[in-house]
PDB file of C-alpha atoms in Angstrom:
ATOM      1  CA  MET A  20      -9.588  -4.986  24.613  1.00 60.00           C
ATOM      2  CA  SER A  21      -6.935  -4.650  26.550  1.00 59.00           C
ATOM      3  CA  GLY A  22      -3.858  -2.758  24.202  1.00 59.00           C
ATOM      4  CA  ARG A  23      -1.643  -5.582  25.837  1.00 64.00           C
ATOM      5  CA  THR A  24      -3.753  -7.984  24.569  1.00 71.00           C
ATOM      6  CA  LYS A  25      -3.582  -5.372  21.101  1.00 63.00           C
ATOM      7  CA  LEU A  26       0.138  -5.818  21.207  1.00 58.00           C
ATOM      8  CA  ILE A  27       0.527  -9.699  21.563  1.00 70.00           C
ATOM      9  CA  LEU A  28      -3.043 -10.148  18.645  1.00 73.00           C
ATOM     10  CA  ALA A  29      -0.631  -7.763  16.512  1.00 62.00           C
ATOM     11  CA  LEU A  30       2.614  -9.413  17.076  1.00 66.00           C
ATOM     12  CA  ALA A  31       0.928 -12.940  15.608  1.00 74.00           C
ATOM     13  CA  VAL A  32      -0.767 -10.448  12.568  1.00 69.00           C
ATOM     14  CA  LEU A  33       2.315 -10.258  11.224  1.00 66.00           C
ATOM     15  CA  ALA A  34       3.796 -13.297  11.372  1.00 72.00           C
ATOM     16  CA  LEU A  35       0.903 -15.302  10.597  1.00 74.00           C
ATOM     17  CA  PHE A  36       1.355 -12.074   6.974  1.00 68.00           C
ATOM     18  CA  ALA A  37       5.206 -12.452   7.263  1.00 68.00           C
ATOM     19  CA  ALA A  38       5.191 -16.234   6.961  1.00 71.00           C
ATOM     20  CA  ALA A  39       2.212 -15.996   4.215  1.00 65.00           C
ATOM     21  CA  ALA A  40       4.945 -14.257   2.328  1.00 62.00           C
ATOM     22  CA  VAL A  41       7.848 -16.284   3.088  1.00 67.00           C
ATOM     23  CA  PHE A  42       6.065 -20.031   2.726  1.00 68.00           C
ATOM     24  CA  LEU A  43       3.089 -19.789   0.458  1.00 66.00           C
ATOM     25  CA  PRO A  44       4.293 -20.935  -2.660  1.00 67.00           C
ATOM     26  CA  ILE A  45       3.850 -18.723  -5.968  1.00 67.00           C
ATOM     27  CA  PRO A  46       2.656 -20.519  -8.587  1.00 66.00           C
ATOM     28  CA  GLY A  47       3.768 -20.280 -12.785  1.00 66.00           C
ATOM     29  CA  PRO A  48       1.957 -19.186 -15.629  1.00 64.00           C
ATOM     30  CA  ALA A  49       0.921 -23.612 -16.525  1.00 69.00           C
ATOM     31  CA  ASP A  50      -0.675 -23.659 -12.948  1.00 73.00           C
ATOM     32  CA  LEU A  51      -2.538 -20.378 -13.695  1.00 74.00           C
ATOM     33  CA  ARG A  52      -3.892 -21.595 -16.937  1.00 76.00           C
ATOM     34  CA  ARG A  53      -5.141 -25.436 -15.191  1.00 81.00           C
ATOM     35  CA  TRP A  54      -7.412 -23.420 -11.963  1.00 81.00           C
ATOM     36  CA  SER A  55      -8.173 -20.541 -15.168  1.00 80.00           C
ATOM     37  CA  THR A  56      -9.736 -24.312 -16.556  1.00 82.00           C
ATOM     38  CA  ALA A  57     -10.847 -25.997 -14.125  1.00 84.00           C
ATOM     39  CA  THR A  58     -12.382 -23.265 -12.042  1.00 85.00           C
ATOM     40  CA  GLY A  59     -14.453 -21.765 -15.686  1.00 85.00           C
ATOM     41  CA  PRO A  60     -16.882 -18.758 -14.988  1.00 89.00           C
ATOM     42  CA  ALA A  61     -15.813 -17.902 -12.127  1.00 91.00           C
ATOM     43  CA  THR A  62     -12.108 -17.464 -12.196  1.00 91.00           C
ATOM     44  CA  PRO A  63     -12.209 -13.485 -12.338  1.00 92.00           C
ATOM     45  CA  LEU A  64     -14.137 -13.358  -9.225  1.00 94.00           C
ATOM     46  CA  LEU A  65     -12.339 -15.905  -7.121  1.00 91.00           C
ATOM     47  CA  LEU A  66      -8.813 -13.363  -8.642  1.00 91.00           C
ATOM     48  CA  LEU A  67      -9.836 -10.780  -7.250  1.00 94.00           C
ATOM     49  CA  LEU A  68     -11.167 -12.452  -3.939  1.00 92.00           C
ATOM     50  CA  ALA A  69      -7.738 -14.373  -4.475  1.00 88.00           C
ATOM     51  CA  TYR A  70      -5.638 -10.897  -4.435  1.00 92.00           C
ATOM     52  CA  SER A  71      -7.910  -8.477  -2.251  1.00 92.00           C
ATOM     53  CA  LEU A  72      -6.851 -11.368   0.883  1.00 87.00           C
ATOM     54  CA  LEU A  73      -3.842 -12.672  -0.007  1.00 85.00           C
ATOM     55  CA  THR A  74      -2.564  -8.830  -0.968  1.00 88.00           C
ATOM     56  CA  VAL A  75      -3.732  -7.435   3.071  1.00 88.00           C
ATOM     57  CA  ALA A  76      -0.342  -9.539   3.818  1.00 83.00           C
ATOM     58  CA  PRO A  77       2.478  -8.247   2.295  1.00 80.00           C
ATOM     59  CA  ILE A  78       2.714 -10.983  -1.210  1.00 81.00           C
ATOM     60  CA  PRO A  79       3.708  -8.519  -4.226  1.00 83.00           C
ATOM     61  CA  ARG A  80       1.025  -7.201  -6.087  1.00 88.00           C
ATOM     62  CA  THR A  81       2.500  -7.893  -9.279  1.00 87.00           C
ATOM     63  CA  VAL A  82       1.761 -11.927  -9.894  1.00 84.00           C
ATOM     64  CA  PHE A  83      -1.296 -10.822  -9.374  1.00 88.00           C
ATOM     65  CA  ASN A  84      -1.460  -8.172 -11.652  1.00 90.00           C
ATOM     66  CA  LEU A  85       0.649 -10.436 -14.461  1.00 87.00           C
ATOM     67  CA  ALA A  86      -2.240 -13.229 -13.335  1.00 87.00           C
ATOM     68  CA  ALA A  87      -4.416 -10.481 -14.121  1.00 88.00           C
ATOM     69  CA  GLY A  88      -3.231 -10.213 -17.929  1.00 87.00           C
ATOM     70  CA  LEU A  89      -2.682 -13.501 -18.280  1.00 85.00           C
ATOM     71  CA  LEU A  90      -6.096 -15.534 -17.402  1.00 87.00           C
ATOM     72  CA  VAL A  91      -8.748 -12.658 -17.733  1.00 89.00           C
ATOM     73  CA  GLY A  92      -7.238 -10.030 -20.410  1.00 88.00           C
ATOM     74  CA  THR A  93      -6.362  -6.619 -20.455  1.00 91.00           C
ATOM     75  CA  VAL A  94      -9.594  -4.459 -19.326  1.00 93.00           C
ATOM     76  CA  ALA A  95     -11.196  -7.162 -16.662  1.00 93.00           C
ATOM     77  CA  GLY A  96      -7.080  -7.515 -15.339  1.00 93.00           C
ATOM     78  CA  ILE A  97      -7.338  -3.696 -14.885  1.00 95.00           C
ATOM     79  CA  ALA A  98      -9.588  -3.494 -13.446  1.00 96.00           C
ATOM     80  CA  ILE A  99      -9.821  -6.681 -10.706  1.00 95.00           C
ATOM     81  CA  GLY A 100      -6.156  -5.392 -10.461  1.00 95.00           C
ATOM     82  CA  LEU A 101      -7.481  -1.737  -8.961  1.00 96.00           C
ATOM     83  CA  VAL A 102     -10.653  -3.279  -7.505  1.00 97.00           C
ATOM     84  CA  ALA A 103      -8.315  -5.790  -5.280  1.00 96.00           C
ATOM     85  CA  THR A 104      -5.784  -3.346  -4.827  1.00 96.00           C
ATOM     86  CA  THR A 105      -8.251  -0.548  -3.251  1.00 96.00           C
ATOM     87  CA  ILE A 106      -9.634  -3.303  -0.592  1.00 96.00           C
ATOM     88  CA  ALA A 107      -6.496  -5.594   0.063  1.00 94.00           C
ATOM     89  CA  ALA A 108      -5.437  -1.507   0.758  1.00 95.00           C
ATOM     90  CA  GLY A 109      -9.152  -1.256   3.040  1.00 94.00           C
ATOM     91  CA  LEU A 110      -8.423  -4.097   4.343  1.00 91.00           C
ATOM     92  CA  SER A 111      -5.262  -3.894   5.851  1.00 90.00           C
ATOM     93  CA  PHE A 112      -5.784  -0.006   7.312  1.00 92.00           C
ATOM     94  CA  GLY A 113      -8.401  -1.406   9.107  1.00 90.00           C
ATOM     95  CA  LEU A 114      -7.205  -4.153  10.760  1.00 86.00           C
ATOM     96  CA  ALA A 115      -3.711  -1.732  11.528  1.00 86.00           C
ATOM     97  CA  ARG A 116      -5.752   0.563  13.918  1.00 86.00           C
ATOM     98  CA  MET A 117      -8.696  -2.256  14.906  1.00 83.00           C
ATOM     99  CA  LEU A 118      -4.805  -3.540  16.845  1.00 79.00           C
ATOM    100  CA  GLY A 119      -1.886  -0.564  16.150  1.00 73.00           C
ATOM    101  CA  ARG A 120      -3.342   2.916  17.068  1.00 73.00           C
ATOM    102  CA  ASP A 121      -3.483   2.710  20.501  1.00 70.00           C
ATOM    103  CA  LEU A 122       0.156   2.187  20.980  1.00 64.00           C
ATOM    104  CA  VAL A 123       0.929   4.853  18.156  1.00 64.00           C
ATOM    105  CA  THR A 124      -0.907   7.300  19.961  1.00 66.00           C
ATOM    106  CA  ARG A 125       0.779   6.523  22.869  1.00 64.00           C
ATOM    107  CA  HIS A 126       4.227   6.816  21.499  1.00 58.00           C
ATOM    108  CA  LEU A 127       2.788  11.240  19.635  1.00 60.00           C
ATOM    109  CA  HIS A 128       5.354  12.304  21.828  1.00 61.00           C
ATOM    110  CA  ARG A 129       7.971  11.412  20.481  1.00 69.00           C
ATOM    111  CA  ALA A 130       9.143  13.869  17.488  1.00 69.00           C
ATOM    112  CA  PRO A 131       9.719  11.576  14.964  1.00 66.00           C
ATOM    113  CA  VAL A 132       6.432   9.451  15.419  1.00 66.00           C
ATOM    114  CA  ARG A 133       4.760  12.749  15.444  1.00 73.00           C
ATOM    115  CA  LEU A 134       6.721  14.119  12.045  1.00 72.00           C
ATOM    116  CA  VAL A 135       5.103  11.202  10.044  1.00 74.00           C
ATOM    117  CA  ASN A 136       1.652  11.142  10.940  1.00 76.00           C
ATOM    118  CA  GLU A 137       1.757  14.684  10.695  1.00 79.00           C
ATOM    119  CA  ARG A 138       3.206  14.244   7.489  1.00 76.00           C
ATOM    120  CA  LEU A 139       0.526  11.542   5.897  1.00 78.00           C
ATOM    121  CA  SER A 140      -2.342  12.900   7.474  1.00 78.00           C
ATOM    122  CA  GLY A 141      -1.322  16.192   6.523  1.00 80.00           C
ATOM    123  CA  GLY A 142      -0.183  15.309   3.174  1.00 82.00           C
ATOM    124  CA  GLY A 143      -4.254  14.534   2.013  1.00 86.00           C
ATOM    125  CA  VAL A 144      -4.666  12.664  -1.454  1.00 92.00           C
ATOM    126  CA  LEU A 145      -1.475  13.660  -2.854  1.00 92.00           C
ATOM    127  CA  ALA A 146       0.765  12.269   0.214  1.00 91.00           C
ATOM    128  CA  ILE A 147      -0.843   8.776  -0.094  1.00 94.00           C
ATOM    129  CA  THR A 148      -1.261   9.099  -4.119  1.00 95.00           C
ATOM    130  CA  SER A 149       2.435   9.846  -4.223  1.00 93.00           C
ATOM    131  CA  LEU A 150       3.321   6.806  -1.923  1.00 93.00           C
ATOM    132  CA  ARG A 151       1.425   4.463  -4.188  1.00 94.00           C
ATOM    133  CA  LEU A 152       3.414   5.800  -7.321  1.00 95.00           C
ATOM    134  CA  ILE A 153       7.334   4.653  -5.817  1.00 93.00           C
ATOM    135  CA  PRO A 154       7.752   1.157  -6.899  1.00 90.00           C
ATOM    136  CA  VAL A 155      10.043   0.809  -4.212  1.00 90.00           C
ATOM    137  CA  VAL A 156       7.688   1.578  -1.562  1.00 90.00           C
ATOM    138  CA  PRO A 157       6.150  -2.184  -0.441  1.00 88.00           C
ATOM    139  CA  PHE A 158       1.989  -2.258  -0.579  1.00 91.00           C
ATOM    140  CA  ALA A 159       1.410  -3.610   2.454  1.00 87.00           C
ATOM    141  CA  PRO A 160       3.978  -2.094   5.256  1.00 87.00           C
ATOM    142  CA  LEU A 161       2.704   1.564   3.528  1.00 90.00           C
ATOM    143  CA  SER A 162      -1.065   0.226   4.039  1.00 91.00           C
ATOM    144  CA  TYR A 163      -0.576  -0.270   8.034  1.00 88.00           C
ATOM    145  CA  LEU A 164       1.783   2.185   8.627  1.00 87.00           C
ATOM    146  CA  CYS A 165      -0.988   4.804   7.431  1.00 90.00           C
ATOM    147  CA  GLY A 166      -3.535   3.036   8.988  1.00 88.00           C
ATOM    148  CA  VAL A 167      -2.175   3.642  12.724  1.00 85.00           C
ATOM    149  CA  SER A 168      -1.075   6.966  12.156  1.00 86.00           C
ATOM    150  CA  SER A 169      -3.986  10.041  11.391  1.00 86.00           C
ATOM    151  CA  VAL A 170      -4.929   9.692   7.798  1.00 89.00           C
ATOM    152  CA  ARG A 171      -8.798   9.071   7.442  1.00 92.00           C
ATOM    153  CA  LEU A 172      -9.299   6.434   5.315  1.00 93.00           C
ATOM    154  CA  VAL A 173     -11.029   7.977   3.029  1.00 94.00           C
ATOM    155  CA  PRO A 174      -8.747  10.095   1.748  1.00 93.00           C
ATOM    156  CA  TYR A 175      -6.449   7.212   2.026  1.00 94.00           C
ATOM    157  CA  LEU A 176      -8.476   5.465  -0.170  1.00 96.00           C
ATOM    158  CA  VAL A 177      -8.715   7.511  -2.918  1.00 96.00           C
ATOM    159  CA  GLY A 178      -5.031   8.485  -2.955  1.00 95.00           C
ATOM    160  CA  THR A 179      -4.062   3.904  -3.096  1.00 96.00           C
ATOM    161  CA  ALA A 180      -6.366   4.075  -6.218  1.00 96.00           C
ATOM    162  CA  LEU A 181      -5.180   6.528  -7.643  1.00 96.00           C
ATOM    163  CA  GLY A 182      -1.675   5.088  -7.151  1.00 95.00           C
ATOM    164  CA  SER A 183      -1.844   2.513  -8.064  1.00 95.00           C
ATOM    165  CA  VAL A 184      -3.125   3.543 -11.456  1.00 96.00           C
ATOM    166  CA  PRO A 185      -0.772   3.828 -13.505  1.00 95.00           C
ATOM    167  CA  GLY A 186       1.971   0.787 -12.435  1.00 93.00           C
ATOM    168  CA  THR A 187      -1.108  -1.841 -12.138  1.00 94.00           C
ATOM    169  CA  VAL A 188      -1.705  -0.744 -16.076  1.00 94.00           C
ATOM    170  CA  ALA A 189       1.734  -1.191 -17.336  1.00 93.00           C
ATOM    171  CA  VAL A 190       2.592  -4.004 -15.498  1.00 91.00           C
ATOM    172  CA  VAL A 191      -0.992  -5.799 -16.778  1.00 90.00           C
ATOM    173  CA  ILE A 192      -0.304  -5.021 -20.872  1.00 89.00           C
ATOM    174  CA  LEU A 193       2.940  -4.964 -20.234  1.00 86.00           C
ATOM    175  CA  GLY A 194       4.705  -7.479 -18.068  1.00 75.00           C
ATOM    176  CA  ASP A 195       5.503 -11.208 -19.227  1.00 66.00           C
ATOM    177  CA  ALA A 196       3.590 -13.655 -17.284  1.00 61.00           C
ATOM    178  CA  LEU A 197       5.386 -15.949 -19.355  1.00 61.00           C
ATOM    179  CA  THR A 198       8.962 -15.263 -18.430  1.00 61.00           C
ATOM    180  CA  GLY A 199       8.938 -13.624 -15.351  1.00 60.00           C
ATOM    181  CA  ASP A 200      11.153 -11.172 -16.687  1.00 66.00           C
ATOM    182  CA  THR A 201      10.404  -7.408 -16.567  1.00 73.00           C
ATOM    183  CA  PRO A 202      10.300  -5.260 -20.413  1.00 81.00           C
ATOM    184  CA  PRO A 203      12.669  -2.289 -20.575  1.00 87.00           C
ATOM    185  CA  ALA A 204       9.618  -0.712 -21.365  1.00 87.00           C
ATOM    186  CA  LEU A 205       7.905  -1.459 -17.808  1.00 88.00           C
ATOM    187  CA  LEU A 206      11.519  -0.698 -16.152  1.00 89.00           C
ATOM    188  CA  VAL A 207      10.928   2.799 -18.146  1.00 92.00           C
ATOM    189  CA  CYS A 208       8.000   3.197 -17.187  1.00 92.00           C
ATOM    190  CA  TYR A 209       8.743   2.144 -12.712  1.00 92.00           C
ATOM    191  CA  GLY A 210      10.899   5.528 -13.217  1.00 94.00           C
ATOM    192  CA  VAL A 211       8.418   7.822 -14.654  1.00 95.00           C
ATOM    193  CA  PHE A 212       6.486   6.192 -11.926  1.00 94.00           C
ATOM    194  CA  ALA A 213       8.989   7.180  -8.880  1.00 94.00           C
ATOM    195  CA  ALA A 214      10.065  10.322 -10.612  1.00 95.00           C
ATOM    196  CA  ALA A 215       6.011  11.780 -10.759  1.00 94.00           C
ATOM    197  CA  GLY A 216       5.466  10.198  -6.372  1.00 93.00           C
ATOM    198  CA  ALA A 217       9.261  11.976  -5.683  1.00 94.00           C
ATOM    199  CA  ILE A 218       8.042  15.090  -7.102  1.00 94.00           C
ATOM    200  CA  GLY A 219       4.359  14.471  -5.092  1.00 91.00           C
ATOM    201  CA  LEU A 220       6.427  14.046  -2.230  1.00 89.00           C
ATOM    202  CA  VAL A 221       8.000  17.207  -1.979  1.00 90.00           C
ATOM    203  CA  ARG A 222       5.356  19.233  -2.968  1.00 89.00           C
ATOM    204  CA  VAL A 223       3.728  17.754   0.458  1.00 86.00           C
ATOM    205  CA  LEU A 224       7.052  18.345   2.184  1.00 82.00           C
ATOM    206  CA  LYS A 225       6.988  22.038   1.535  1.00 81.00           C
ATOM    207  CA  LYS A 226       3.299  22.221   1.997  1.00 73.00           C
ATOM    208  CA  ARG A 227       3.714  21.550   5.130  1.00 57.00           C
ATOM    209  CA  ALA A 228       7.228  22.629   6.379  1.00 51.00           C
ATOM    210  CA  PRO A 229       6.142  26.047   8.415  1.00 49.00           C
ATOM    211  CA  ALA A 230       6.947  29.014   7.035  1.00 45.00           C
ATOM    212  CA  PRO A 231       9.878  31.115   7.818  1.00 45.00           C
ATOM    213  CA  GLU A 232       8.176  34.096   8.773  1.00 45.00           C
ATOM    214  CA  ALA A 233       5.585  31.674  11.058  1.00 43.00           C
ATOM    215  CA  GLU A 234       8.904  30.412  12.809  1.00 42.00           C
ATOM    216  CA  GLU A 235      10.199  34.024  13.306  1.00 45.00           C
ATOM    217  CA  THR A 236       6.861  35.257  14.772  1.00 46.00           C
ATOM    218  CA  ALA A 237       6.036  32.049  17.083  1.00 47.00           C
ATOM    219  CA  ALA A 238      10.552  32.786  17.899  1.00 48.00           C
ATOM    220  CA  PRO A 239       9.977  34.613  22.029  1.00 53.00           C
ATOM    221  CA  ALA A 240      12.084  37.699  21.669  1.00 50.00           C
ATOM    222  CA  PRO A 241      14.765  38.615  23.769  1.00 52.00           C
ATOM    223  CA  ALA A 242      15.485  39.142  26.684  1.00 52.00           C
ATOM    224  CA  GLY A 243      15.512  42.663  27.616  1.00 45.00           C
TER     225      GLY A 243
END
């Protein structure tokens, strides 16, 4: 597949995902209850499949975590949320790498592109975990970004799984699926997660930054 074809296909996929995120209706609690009653014992499996596939598009995971807690209970809801999150992350990563990696590689000579790529790939599990902890960092776009970067798959998936645990548990346990409101306790949790993620990112940046001694050593000696 040529680079031009990949670019066109990638743009088409992104447009499709954006349309899905905007136009797909978000079911309410009553709709979810009716759906659960109709599907019966197959509800956990169907929820897992829907969560895994639909969050490849930029549809918020919070909706599915709330639904999981409401439909299958706390323990099963958390398990489904974490497994589906990891599957969706892997699918998003693979899709972005297949369609967009060549385009990014051609622009690695540009300092901003190279800097982001180095920070993500060099930070490993800690970088991905930290980014996943921060609630304002959108799930799907980060997955796409990691896919087109040089991040390796295993550290990416491990970091995604670790960084998604606190938010998934908090939403399933504390989220109010019946009203859609965000309880104060959940807001506090979000603040704690964001702080932890920021601390992790600072550690990654410090670790990856060249030491002053190294910079001085690398600098050319002044002319005679």
